[in-house]
């Protein structure tokens, strides 16, 4: 008995020490997140440095301190896990993007956004893959096969347009803001779907049959992932509309929305689909139907809860990337040939710029040939802004690189180590350098902002930021109201609510108009939504009606 206890006690002490170290690490990491929020707030007026740059810089500084304190053994508090990113951090970021999207602007420009976000991503991926295949073989960076080269194309085709979106004003440049935002979201989904498709095939023996199978698998993932997100969002709307959880507890409404949103993502992963695409369209459907079926308290709570979770997850990722940039284990593999690492990073940056230019300008030219109204056309200065907005690389590229080139969070081969360090270098350089140059570049290119900001701000029903995209119940009296407040063509004419109704009485001949007719006739009567929630005792409509009185 004594012998048994003597062998167990040291193990318990070791476990206790390990748990205590984890608690210390989490405390320090949470403190860093708080510091990022405080410093980001203090720098908000400047607008030269956004939260991404702030988090990266704080992460790098913290990594230096940890590296010195540990005697050069480590530079980070936590070990990166792809599961941590893809299961816990990425879903709230993508869902919030769909939940907060300006739906009318998104779908009015859906063709353009799809061309940039899907077709453009494929073109960019192809150019990057061809480029690295030619250049990396000459540099002899390690044992990379054709699957790795194609994966590199998908990794660096994923953009991060946060810096540009924080500088652009969606009221002054609604078309440009919509295109940059929409392309960024579709681009992330396309990159991940493409990356998953590449990993699921043996690409060492490529033939026409394999190529057709690959294309078919890509579109299958894209369409089925979208449908799963739409179905889950509609199911949540139907359940909440029929059962009226808010009659007894708003907490149940909020909990059900959050859990069903997360369920859509996990179901996509369960069936080997694209969780990003699924949760994004689930967010769009929930904002269109489910959000209007809950009580006013639940609307405010969910809107800010989703935005907060997304904000914290983004900061978490960039802080870790900043610390991991100084990971001595990875740099030890490339310390013998620093020139190779610099060359790889430079080649990747050049290919990213070339890949963006290869589709932004030609696709913009084709789009302008189809568009008839000058307001719908993309002028050259706007094309340059769109090109620049996609040069930054961020969290998705980091996560995909770790997924492809590491095992259990640690590099094992020289080629993998070079790719991880080069990815981190590209993300740091593009986010910090390109991010700092974004504001002066946009000021130079967009010299004459439209005189719409003062008119828009004079209308209290108009949202002032992407985090407040919804009208209250007070503007729901007109069934055809749709998402009219989001249109770049409607905004300049808005002077009072009656003018909105007059304008929306004869909407433009777009796909959105026909969808709205179908939505009003079939979808909203079943799934609810703005102006279509039945007046039933104890329902959200009754509560909103009483508040209005």
Short mmCIF file of C-alpha atoms in Angstrom, two decimals:
data_model
loop_
_atom_site.label_atom_id
_atom_site.label_comp_id
_atom_site.label_asym_id
_atom_site.label_seq_id
_atom_site.Cartn_x
_atom_site.Cartn_y
_atom_site.Cartn_z
CA UNK A 1 0.00 0.00 0.00
CA UNK A 2 2.78 2.37 0.97
CA UNK A 3 4.62 1.49 -2.22
CA UNK A 4 1.50 2.23 -4.27
CA UNK A 5 1.01 5.63 -2.65
CA UNK A 6 4.68 6.52 -3.06
CA UNK A 7 4.40 5.90 -6.83
CA UNK A 8 1.10 7.79 -7.22
CA UNK A 9 2.02 10.96 -5.28
CA UNK A 10 4.83 12.07 -7.66
CA UNK A 11 2.46 11.61 -10.61
CA UNK A 12 -0.19 13.74 -8.93
CA UNK A 13 2.41 16.39 -8.18
CA UNK A 14 3.52 16.41 -11.82
CA UNK A 15 -0.12 16.65 -12.96
CA UNK A 16 -0.74 19.51 -10.53
CA UNK A 17 2.35 21.33 -11.79
CA UNK A 18 1.22 20.87 -15.41
CA UNK A 19 -2.27 22.14 -14.63
CA UNK A 20 -0.85 25.14 -12.81
CA UNK A 21 1.38 25.97 -15.80
CA UNK A 22 -1.66 25.81 -18.08
CA UNK A 23 -3.60 28.12 -15.78
CA UNK A 24 -0.69 30.59 -15.75
CA UNK A 25 -0.47 30.47 -19.55
CA UNK A 26 -4.20 31.09 -19.97
CA UNK A 27 -4.10 33.97 -17.49
CA UNK A 28 -1.28 35.64 -19.41
CA UNK A 29 -3.03 35.05 -22.74
CA UNK A 30 -6.31 36.52 -21.52
CA UNK A 31 -4.37 39.51 -20.15
CA UNK A 32 -2.83 39.97 -23.61
CA UNK A 33 -6.28 39.94 -25.21
CA UNK A 34 -7.40 42.63 -22.77
CA UNK A 35 -4.31 44.68 -23.61
CA UNK A 36 -5.08 44.39 -27.33
CA UNK A 37 -8.62 45.69 -26.78
CA UNK A 38 -7.46 48.62 -24.63
CA UNK A 39 -4.61 49.63 -26.95
CA UNK A 40 -6.80 49.17 -30.02
CA UNK A 41 -9.36 51.51 -28.46
CA UNK A 42 -6.70 54.13 -27.74
CA UNK A 43 -5.49 53.92 -31.35
CA UNK A 44 -8.99 53.97 -32.83
CA UNK A 45 -8.90 57.69 -33.62
CA UNK A 46 -5.70 57.24 -35.56
CA UNK A 47 -7.12 54.46 -37.76
CA UNK A 48 -3.64 53.77 -39.10
CA UNK A 49 -3.25 50.77 -36.83
CA UNK A 50 -6.18 48.36 -36.57
CA UNK A 51 -6.78 45.52 -34.12
CA UNK A 52 -5.01 43.00 -36.35
CA UNK A 53 -1.78 44.99 -36.47
CA UNK A 54 -2.05 45.80 -32.75
CA UNK A 55 -2.50 42.11 -31.86
CA UNK A 56 0.40 41.06 -34.10
CA UNK A 57 2.76 43.63 -32.59
CA UNK A 58 1.74 42.73 -29.02
CA UNK A 59 2.20 39.05 -29.87
CA UNK A 60 5.69 39.65 -31.26
CA UNK A 61 6.71 41.74 -28.23
CA UNK A 62 5.37 39.08 -25.88
CA UNK A 63 7.21 36.41 -27.84
CA UNK A 64 10.48 38.30 -27.39
CA UNK A 65 9.93 38.53 -23.63
CA UNK A 66 9.07 34.81 -23.34
CA UNK A 67 12.02 33.88 -25.55
CA UNK A 68 14.42 35.79 -23.29
CA UNK A 69 12.80 34.50 -20.09
CA UNK A 70 12.97 30.88 -21.24
CA UNK A 71 16.58 31.10 -22.34
CA UNK A 72 15.73 30.79 -26.01
CA UNK A 73 13.69 27.59 -25.67
CA UNK A 74 10.21 28.90 -26.51
CA UNK A 75 8.41 32.07 -27.59
CA UNK A 76 4.72 31.27 -27.02
CA UNK A 77 2.37 30.39 -24.21
CA UNK A 78 0.21 27.87 -26.08
CA UNK A 79 0.88 25.24 -28.73
CA UNK A 80 -1.11 25.88 -31.88
CA UNK A 81 -3.70 23.28 -32.78
CA UNK A 82 -5.54 23.13 -36.08
CA UNK A 83 -8.55 21.76 -34.19
CA UNK A 84 -8.53 24.81 -31.89
CA UNK A 85 -8.71 27.06 -34.93
CA UNK A 86 -11.13 25.17 -37.15
CA UNK A 87 -13.50 23.96 -34.42
CA UNK A 88 -13.58 26.84 -31.94
CA UNK A 89 -12.15 30.06 -33.41
CA UNK A 90 -13.15 30.05 -37.07
CA UNK A 91 -16.93 29.34 -36.78
CA UNK A 92 -17.86 32.54 -34.87
CA UNK A 93 -15.77 34.65 -37.26
CA UNK A 94 -17.44 33.31 -40.41
CA UNK A 95 -20.92 33.11 -38.91
CA UNK A 96 -20.77 36.73 -37.80
CA UNK A 97 -19.68 37.74 -41.32
CA UNK A 98 -22.84 36.14 -42.71
CA UNK A 99 -25.06 37.34 -39.88
CA UNK A 100 -23.97 40.97 -40.23
CA UNK A 101 -23.75 41.11 -44.03
CA UNK A 102 -25.77 43.78 -45.82
CA UNK A 103 -27.93 41.31 -47.69
CA UNK A 104 -29.28 43.51 -50.46
CA UNK A 105 -25.87 44.89 -51.36
CA UNK A 106 -24.46 41.37 -51.21
CA UNK A 107 -27.08 39.82 -53.50
CA UNK A 108 -27.46 42.77 -55.88
CA UNK A 109 -23.71 42.44 -56.53
CA UNK A 110 -23.76 38.65 -56.14
CA UNK A 111 -22.52 37.93 -59.67
CA UNK A 112 -19.56 40.29 -59.31
CA UNK A 113 -18.77 39.02 -55.81
CA UNK A 114 -18.92 35.40 -57.00
CA UNK A 115 -16.63 36.15 -59.94
CA UNK A 116 -14.06 37.81 -57.67
CA UNK A 117 -14.45 35.46 -54.70
CA UNK A 118 -14.78 32.10 -56.48
CA UNK A 119 -13.44 32.38 -60.04
CA UNK A 120 -10.79 34.88 -58.99
CA UNK A 121 -9.62 32.63 -56.16
CA UNK A 122 -9.25 29.72 -58.59
CA UNK A 123 -7.21 31.90 -60.97
CA UNK A 124 -5.03 33.19 -58.14
CA UNK A 125 -4.54 29.66 -56.81
CA UNK A 126 -3.50 28.44 -60.25
CA UNK A 127 -0.95 31.22 -60.78
CA UNK A 128 0.56 30.81 -57.30
CA UNK A 129 0.76 27.03 -57.71
CA UNK A 130 2.45 27.30 -61.12
CA UNK A 131 4.84 29.94 -59.83
CA UNK A 132 5.97 28.02 -56.74
CA UNK A 133 6.37 24.84 -58.83
CA UNK A 134 8.84 26.64 -61.10
CA UNK A 135 10.74 28.68 -58.50
CA UNK A 136 10.84 26.36 -55.48
CA UNK A 137 12.39 23.50 -57.45
CA UNK A 138 15.31 25.77 -58.30
CA UNK A 139 15.71 26.82 -54.65
CA UNK A 140 15.73 23.21 -53.41
CA UNK A 141 13.81 23.94 -50.23
CA UNK A 142 12.94 20.33 -49.47
CA UNK A 143 10.78 17.41 -50.44
CA UNK A 144 7.53 18.95 -51.71
CA UNK A 145 5.23 17.09 -54.11
CA UNK A 146 2.55 18.30 -56.51
CA UNK A 147 -0.08 18.14 -53.75
CA UNK A 148 2.02 20.51 -51.62
CA UNK A 149 2.41 22.98 -54.48
CA UNK A 150 -1.34 23.01 -55.15
CA UNK A 151 -2.00 23.36 -51.42
CA UNK A 152 0.35 26.37 -51.31
CA UNK A 153 -1.77 27.95 -54.05
CA UNK A 154 -4.94 27.45 -51.99
CA UNK A 155 -3.24 28.66 -48.79
CA UNK A 156 -2.05 31.94 -50.26
CA UNK A 157 -5.19 32.53 -52.31
CA UNK A 158 -7.05 33.14 -49.01
CA UNK A 159 -7.23 36.91 -48.44
CA UNK A 160 -7.77 39.05 -45.35
CA UNK A 161 -9.38 42.38 -46.24
CA UNK A 162 -9.97 43.59 -42.65
CA UNK A 163 -7.50 46.48 -42.96
CA UNK A 164 -9.19 47.84 -46.07
CA UNK A 165 -12.72 47.43 -44.70
CA UNK A 166 -11.80 49.43 -41.59
CA UNK A 167 -10.68 52.34 -43.77
CA UNK A 168 -13.48 52.23 -46.36
CA UNK A 169 -16.72 54.01 -45.56
CA UNK A 170 -19.69 51.88 -46.59
CA UNK A 171 -21.94 54.96 -46.80
CA UNK A 172 -19.60 56.89 -49.10
CA UNK A 173 -18.50 53.94 -51.25
CA UNK A 174 -21.25 51.30 -50.88
CA UNK A 175 -20.42 49.43 -54.10
CA UNK A 176 -16.71 49.20 -53.28
CA UNK A 177 -17.35 48.22 -49.67
CA UNK A 178 -19.83 45.53 -50.73
CA UNK A 179 -17.42 44.05 -53.29
CA UNK A 180 -14.44 43.96 -50.91
CA UNK A 181 -16.47 42.52 -48.04
CA UNK A 182 -18.35 39.98 -50.17
CA UNK A 183 -15.26 38.85 -52.02
CA UNK A 184 -13.39 38.35 -48.75
CA UNK A 185 -16.03 36.01 -47.33
CA UNK A 186 -16.56 34.00 -50.55
CA UNK A 187 -12.80 33.87 -51.03
CA UNK A 188 -12.25 32.29 -47.59
CA UNK A 189 -14.91 29.67 -48.25
CA UNK A 190 -13.57 28.91 -51.75
CA UNK A 191 -9.99 28.62 -50.48
CA UNK A 192 -10.94 26.15 -47.76
CA UNK A 193 -13.16 24.10 -50.10
CA UNK A 194 -10.33 24.04 -52.67
CA UNK A 195 -7.80 23.10 -49.98
CA UNK A 196 -10.01 20.23 -48.76
CA UNK A 197 -10.53 19.03 -52.33
CA UNK A 198 -6.76 19.01 -52.94
CA UNK A 199 -6.12 17.02 -49.76
CA UNK A 200 -8.75 14.42 -50.65
CA UNK A 201 -7.07 13.41 -53.94
CA UNK A 202 -3.88 11.61 -54.83
CA UNK A 203 -2.44 14.16 -57.23
CA UNK A 204 0.82 12.36 -58.00
CA UNK A 205 -0.82 10.71 -61.03
CA UNK A 206 -3.00 13.33 -62.73
CA UNK A 207 -5.09 12.44 -65.77
CA UNK A 208 -8.23 13.97 -67.39
CA UNK A 209 -10.52 11.67 -65.39
CA UNK A 210 -8.96 12.76 -62.10
CA UNK A 211 -9.22 16.40 -63.20
CA UNK A 212 -12.94 16.10 -63.95
CA UNK A 213 -13.50 14.26 -60.69
CA UNK A 214 -11.66 17.03 -58.85
CA UNK A 215 -13.81 19.77 -60.45
CA UNK A 216 -16.97 17.81 -59.75
CA UNK A 217 -15.96 17.29 -56.12
CA UNK A 218 -15.26 21.00 -55.76
CA UNK A 219 -18.72 22.02 -56.97
CA UNK A 220 -20.34 19.24 -54.94
CA UNK A 221 -18.69 20.57 -51.77
CA UNK A 222 -19.66 24.13 -52.66
CA UNK A 223 -23.34 23.42 -53.37
CA UNK A 224 -24.01 20.87 -50.62
CA UNK A 225 -22.28 23.03 -48.00
CA UNK A 226 -24.42 26.00 -49.00
CA UNK A 227 -27.64 23.97 -48.91
CA UNK A 228 -26.82 22.55 -45.47
CA UNK A 229 -26.33 26.07 -44.09
CA UNK A 230 -29.60 27.29 -45.64
CA UNK A 231 -31.58 24.29 -44.34
CA UNK A 232 -30.20 24.67 -40.81
CA UNK A 233 -30.99 28.38 -40.78
CA UNK A 234 -34.54 27.78 -42.03
CA UNK A 235 -35.05 25.04 -39.44
CA UNK A 236 -34.03 27.39 -36.63
CA UNK A 237 -36.42 30.06 -37.96
CA UNK A 238 -39.33 27.61 -38.19
CA UNK A 239 -38.78 26.21 -34.68
CA UNK A 240 -38.52 29.63 -33.03
CA UNK A 241 -41.47 31.00 -35.03
CA UNK A 242 -43.75 28.11 -34.05
CA UNK A 243 -42.76 27.62 -30.42
CA UNK A 244 -42.18 31.26 -29.29
CA UNK A 245 -39.45 30.55 -26.74
CA UNK A 246 -39.33 34.23 -25.78
CA UNK A 247 -42.75 33.89 -24.18
CA UNK A 248 -41.03 32.18 -21.24
CA UNK A 249 -37.32 32.89 -21.60
CA UNK A 250 -35.24 34.94 -23.99
CA UNK A 251 -32.22 32.91 -22.88
CA UNK A 252 -33.64 29.90 -24.68
CA UNK A 253 -33.98 31.84 -27.92
CA UNK A 254 -30.40 33.08 -27.76
CA UNK A 255 -29.07 29.64 -26.78
CA UNK A 256 -30.97 27.92 -29.59
CA UNK A 257 -29.68 30.37 -32.22
CA UNK A 258 -26.09 29.96 -31.06
CA UNK A 259 -26.24 26.18 -30.80
CA UNK A 260 -27.94 25.69 -34.17
CA UNK A 261 -25.41 27.98 -35.83
CA UNK A 262 -22.58 25.92 -34.34
CA UNK A 263 -24.45 22.71 -35.19
CA UNK A 264 -24.50 23.68 -38.87
CA UNK A 265 -20.71 24.00 -38.84
CA UNK A 266 -20.12 20.72 -37.02
CA UNK A 267 -22.58 18.85 -39.27
CA UNK A 268 -20.65 20.08 -42.30
CA UNK A 269 -17.42 18.80 -40.77
CA UNK A 270 -19.14 15.51 -39.91
CA UNK A 271 -20.16 14.97 -43.55
CA UNK A 272 -16.77 16.19 -44.88
CA UNK A 273 -18.22 19.39 -46.32
CA UNK A 274 -17.04 23.01 -46.01
CA UNK A 275 -17.97 24.26 -42.55
CA UNK A 276 -17.02 27.81 -43.52
CA UNK A 277 -19.51 27.96 -46.39
CA UNK A 278 -22.21 26.23 -44.34
CA UNK A 279 -21.99 28.51 -41.32
CA UNK A 280 -21.74 31.62 -43.52
CA UNK A 281 -25.03 30.94 -45.32
CA UNK A 282 -26.58 29.79 -42.05
CA UNK A 283 -25.74 33.26 -40.71
CA UNK A 284 -27.36 34.96 -43.72
CA UNK A 285 -30.55 32.90 -43.38
CA UNK A 286 -30.73 33.41 -39.61
CA UNK A 287 -30.36 37.17 -39.98
CA UNK A 288 -33.13 37.21 -42.62
CA UNK A 289 -35.66 34.97 -40.87
CA UNK A 290 -34.72 33.72 -37.39
CA UNK A 291 -33.53 37.06 -36.05
CA UNK A 292 -36.91 38.68 -36.74
CA UNK A 293 -38.80 35.88 -34.98
CA UNK A 294 -37.24 36.46 -31.57
CA UNK A 295 -37.97 39.14 -28.98
CA UNK A 296 -36.37 42.56 -29.03
CA UNK A 297 -34.07 41.66 -26.13
CA UNK A 298 -32.87 38.55 -27.95
CA UNK A 299 -32.17 40.58 -31.08
CA UNK A 300 -29.88 42.98 -29.26
CA UNK A 301 -28.22 40.15 -27.35
CA UNK A 302 -27.53 37.92 -30.36
CA UNK A 303 -26.30 40.77 -32.54
CA UNK A 304 -23.67 41.86 -30.04
CA UNK A 305 -22.88 38.34 -28.80
CA UNK A 306 -21.96 37.10 -32.27
CA UNK A 307 -19.93 40.23 -33.01
CA UNK A 308 -18.07 39.93 -29.69
CA UNK A 309 -17.22 36.25 -30.18
CA UNK A 310 -15.91 36.98 -33.67
CA UNK A 311 -13.85 39.93 -32.42
CA UNK A 312 -12.21 37.96 -29.60
CA UNK A 313 -11.46 34.98 -31.88
CA UNK A 314 -9.70 37.22 -34.42
CA UNK A 315 -7.58 38.88 -31.73
CA UNK A 316 -6.70 35.48 -30.26
CA UNK A 317 -5.42 34.24 -33.64
CA UNK A 318 -3.30 37.31 -34.40
CA UNK A 319 -1.74 37.38 -30.92
CA UNK A 320 -0.72 33.76 -31.32
CA UNK A 321 0.67 34.35 -34.82
CA UNK A 322 2.77 37.21 -33.44
CA UNK A 323 4.24 34.98 -30.73
CA UNK A 324 4.73 32.02 -33.06
CA UNK A 325 6.70 34.22 -35.47
CA UNK A 326 9.65 33.86 -33.06
CA UNK A 327 9.30 30.10 -32.47
CA UNK A 328 12.92 28.98 -32.22
CA UNK A 329 12.12 25.40 -33.26
CA UNK A 330 10.96 26.43 -36.71
CA UNK A 331 13.72 28.96 -37.29
CA UNK A 332 16.37 26.40 -36.30
CA UNK A 333 15.60 24.47 -39.48
CA UNK A 334 16.15 27.51 -41.71
CA UNK A 335 18.98 29.14 -39.76
CA UNK A 336 21.56 27.49 -42.02
CA UNK A 337 20.11 29.11 -45.13
CA UNK A 338 18.42 32.42 -44.25
CA UNK A 339 18.66 33.55 -47.85
CA UNK A 340 16.40 30.69 -48.92
CA UNK A 341 13.72 31.69 -46.42
CA UNK A 342 13.85 35.32 -47.58
CA UNK A 343 13.71 34.22 -51.23
CA UNK A 344 10.70 31.98 -50.58
CA UNK A 345 8.84 34.77 -48.77
CA UNK A 346 9.65 37.28 -51.54
CA UNK A 347 8.51 34.87 -54.25
CA UNK A 348 5.25 34.24 -52.42
CA UNK A 349 4.58 37.98 -52.04
CA UNK A 350 5.30 38.54 -55.73
CA UNK A 351 3.03 35.69 -56.79
CA UNK A 352 0.24 36.95 -54.50
CA UNK A 353 0.39 40.37 -56.17
CA UNK A 354 0.52 38.84 -59.65
CA UNK A 355 -2.31 36.42 -58.87
CA UNK A 356 -4.55 39.26 -57.69
CA UNK A 357 -3.81 41.40 -60.73
CA UNK A 358 -4.44 38.45 -63.07
CA UNK A 359 -8.13 38.34 -62.23
CA UNK A 360 -9.14 41.70 -60.69
CA UNK A 361 -8.48 43.83 -63.77
CA UNK A 362 -9.63 41.36 -66.50
CA UNK A 363 -12.79 40.40 -64.59
CA UNK A 364 -13.55 44.06 -63.87
CA UNK A 365 -13.25 44.80 -67.59
CA UNK A 366 -15.71 42.01 -68.42
CA UNK A 367 -18.12 43.14 -65.69
CA UNK A 368 -18.06 46.73 -66.98
CA UNK A 369 -18.97 45.50 -70.47
CA UNK A 370 -22.17 43.98 -69.06
CA UNK A 371 -23.16 46.79 -66.70
CA UNK A 372 -25.19 49.60 -68.25
CA UNK A 373 -25.40 52.12 -65.41
CA UNK A 374 -22.22 54.14 -64.69
CA UNK A 375 -22.92 53.68 -60.98
CA UNK A 376 -22.63 49.91 -61.35
CA UNK A 377 -19.33 50.01 -63.22
CA UNK A 378 -16.00 49.58 -61.44
CA UNK A 379 -13.61 52.35 -62.39
CA UNK A 380 -9.84 51.90 -62.45
CA UNK A 381 -9.24 53.47 -59.04
CA UNK A 382 -11.78 51.14 -57.46
CA UNK A 383 -10.11 48.21 -59.20
CA UNK A 384 -6.79 49.17 -57.63
CA UNK A 385 -8.44 49.31 -54.19
CA UNK A 386 -9.99 45.85 -54.73
CA UNK A 387 -6.60 44.54 -55.85
CA UNK A 388 -4.87 46.04 -52.82
CA UNK A 389 -7.54 44.81 -50.38
CA UNK A 390 -6.75 41.21 -51.28
CA UNK A 391 -2.98 41.44 -50.78
CA UNK A 392 -3.16 40.97 -47.00
CA UNK A 393 -2.98 37.43 -45.66
CA UNK A 394 -4.34 36.41 -42.26
CA UNK A 395 -5.74 33.72 -40.02
CA UNK A 396 -7.09 31.36 -42.70
CA UNK A 397 -3.72 31.19 -44.47
CA UNK A 398 -1.98 30.47 -41.17
CA UNK A 399 -4.42 27.71 -40.23
CA UNK A 400 -4.25 26.04 -43.65
CA UNK A 401 -0.44 26.20 -43.63
CA UNK A 402 -0.29 24.54 -40.21
CA UNK A 403 -2.74 21.91 -41.40
CA UNK A 404 -0.61 21.08 -44.45
CA UNK A 405 2.94 21.43 -43.15
CA UNK A 406 2.94 20.46 -39.47
CA UNK A 407 2.28 17.42 -37.36
CA UNK A 408 0.78 18.03 -33.91
CA UNK A 409 1.79 21.66 -34.10
CA UNK A 410 5.51 21.01 -34.70
CA UNK A 411 7.51 20.98 -37.92
CA UNK A 412 9.33 17.78 -38.74
CA UNK A 413 11.00 18.43 -42.10
CA UNK A 414 13.16 21.27 -43.43
CA UNK A 415 10.78 22.00 -46.31
CA UNK A 416 7.80 22.14 -43.94
CA UNK A 417 9.67 24.43 -41.54
CA UNK A 418 10.57 26.80 -44.38
CA UNK A 419 6.95 26.92 -45.54
CA UNK A 420 5.64 27.65 -42.03
CA UNK A 421 8.19 30.40 -41.37
CA UNK A 422 7.61 31.86 -44.83
CA UNK A 423 3.84 31.85 -44.28
CA UNK A 424 4.27 33.68 -40.97
CA UNK A 425 6.63 36.17 -42.64
CA UNK A 426 4.16 36.85 -45.45
CA UNK A 427 1.28 37.29 -42.98
CA UNK A 428 3.31 39.65 -40.77
CA UNK A 429 4.69 41.70 -43.67
CA UNK A 430 1.42 41.97 -45.58
CA UNK A 431 -0.67 42.75 -42.50
CA UNK A 432 1.69 45.33 -40.99
CA UNK A 433 3.31 46.96 -44.05
CA UNK A 434 0.41 46.77 -46.50
CA UNK A 435 -2.02 47.50 -43.67
CA UNK A 436 -0.20 50.71 -42.71
CA UNK A 437 -0.16 51.83 -46.35
CA UNK A 438 -3.88 51.14 -46.86
CA UNK A 439 -5.24 54.41 -45.51
CA UNK A 440 -2.95 56.79 -47.47
CA UNK A 441 -3.48 54.72 -50.63
CA UNK A 442 -7.28 54.86 -50.37
CA UNK A 443 -7.17 58.58 -49.55
CA UNK A 444 -5.06 59.12 -52.66
CA UNK A 445 -7.27 56.99 -54.93
CA UNK A 446 -10.67 58.08 -53.60
CA UNK A 447 -10.11 61.82 -53.58
CA UNK A 448 -13.72 62.80 -54.09
CA UNK A 449 -16.02 60.91 -51.71
CA UNK A 450 -19.69 61.07 -52.58
CA UNK A 451 -21.83 63.50 -50.66
CA UNK A 452 -23.95 60.79 -49.17
CA UNK A 453 -22.61 60.54 -45.65
CA UNK A 454 -24.45 63.58 -44.31
CA UNK A 455 -27.75 62.49 -45.85
CA UNK A 456 -27.39 58.96 -44.60
CA UNK A 457 -26.47 60.03 -41.09
CA UNK A 458 -29.47 62.34 -40.97
CA UNK A 459 -31.75 59.33 -41.21
CA UNK A 460 -31.82 57.66 -37.79
CA UNK A 461 -33.06 54.39 -39.27
CA UNK A 462 -29.91 53.94 -41.34
CA UNK A 463 -27.26 51.73 -39.75
CA UNK A 464 -23.89 53.42 -39.30
CA UNK A 465 -21.68 50.33 -39.30
CA UNK A 466 -21.61 46.76 -40.45
CA UNK A 467 -22.22 45.63 -36.89
CA UNK A 468 -25.69 47.26 -36.87
CA UNK A 469 -27.21 46.14 -40.18
CA UNK A 470 -30.83 45.81 -39.16
CA UNK A 471 -33.79 48.14 -38.88
CA UNK A 472 -36.02 48.02 -35.87
CA UNK A 473 -39.65 47.01 -35.85
CA UNK A 474 -40.66 50.61 -36.45
CA UNK A 475 -39.70 50.30 -40.11
CA UNK A 476 -41.46 47.01 -40.76
CA UNK A 477 -44.89 48.25 -41.79
CA UNK A 478 -44.23 47.91 -45.52
CA UNK A 479 -44.14 44.26 -46.65
CA UNK A 480 -41.83 44.95 -49.59
CA UNK A 481 -39.29 46.77 -47.52
CA UNK A 482 -36.74 43.96 -47.90
CA UNK A 483 -33.26 45.27 -47.30
CA UNK A 484 -33.72 48.56 -49.08
CA UNK A 485 -31.65 50.55 -46.65
CA UNK A 486 -28.57 48.69 -47.85
CA UNK A 487 -28.67 49.66 -51.50
CA UNK A 488 -26.07 52.01 -52.90
CA UNK A 489 -28.71 53.33 -55.27
CA UNK A 490 -31.22 54.01 -52.50
CA UNK A 491 -28.91 55.70 -50.03
CA UNK A 492 -28.25 58.97 -51.90
CA UNK A 493 -31.99 59.61 -52.18
CA UNK A 494 -32.93 58.90 -48.56
CA UNK A 495 -34.22 61.98 -46.81
CA UNK A 496 -37.13 60.58 -44.76
CA UNK A 497 -38.83 57.18 -44.32
CA UNK A 498 -41.59 57.99 -46.80
CA UNK A 499 -39.05 58.42 -49.58
CA UNK A 500 -37.79 54.88 -48.91
CA UNK A 501 -41.28 53.49 -49.36
CA UNK A 502 -41.79 55.45 -52.54
CA UNK A 503 -38.46 54.28 -53.93
CA UNK A 504 -39.00 50.64 -52.99
CA UNK A 505 -42.47 50.60 -54.53
CA UNK A 506 -40.76 50.29 -57.94
CA UNK A 507 -37.51 48.42 -57.28
CA UNK A 508 -34.82 47.86 -59.87
CA UNK A 509 -35.04 44.97 -62.30
CA UNK A 510 -32.54 42.72 -60.58
CA UNK A 511 -32.44 39.18 -59.29
CA UNK A 512 -33.08 40.64 -55.85
CA UNK A 513 -36.49 41.93 -56.98
CA UNK A 514 -37.69 38.51 -58.13
CA UNK A 515 -36.27 36.84 -55.06
CA UNK A 516 -38.12 39.33 -52.87
CA UNK A 517 -41.41 38.51 -54.57
CA UNK A 518 -40.83 34.79 -54.03
CA UNK A 519 -39.71 35.47 -50.46
CA UNK A 520 -42.85 37.49 -49.64
CA UNK A 521 -45.21 34.98 -51.26
CA UNK A 522 -43.80 31.68 -50.00
CA UNK A 523 -40.83 31.88 -47.62
CA UNK A 524 -41.72 34.54 -45.03
CA UNK A 525 -45.27 33.27 -44.39
CA UNK A 526 -43.73 29.92 -43.39
CA UNK A 527 -40.44 30.88 -41.77
CA UNK A 528 -41.24 34.37 -40.50
CA UNK A 529 -39.11 37.45 -40.96
CA UNK A 530 -39.61 41.18 -40.91
CA UNK A 531 -43.29 42.05 -41.27
CA UNK A 532 -44.38 38.42 -41.54
CA UNK A 533 -44.45 37.24 -37.93
CA UNK A 534 -48.11 36.46 -37.03
CA UNK A 535 -49.76 38.33 -34.18
CA UNK A 536 -50.25 35.64 -31.55
CA UNK A 537 -50.58 36.23 -27.78
CA UNK A 538 -47.18 35.82 -26.16
CA UNK A 539 -45.36 36.07 -29.50
CA UNK A 540 -42.46 38.42 -30.35
CA UNK A 541 -44.87 40.50 -32.45
CA UNK A 542 -47.14 41.16 -29.50
CA UNK A 543 -44.23 42.19 -27.29
CA UNK A 544 -42.87 44.54 -29.94
CA UNK A 545 -46.37 45.97 -30.44
CA UNK A 546 -46.76 46.66 -26.74
CA UNK A 547 -43.34 48.33 -26.62
CA UNK A 548 -44.37 50.52 -29.54
CA UNK A 549 -47.43 51.67 -27.62
#
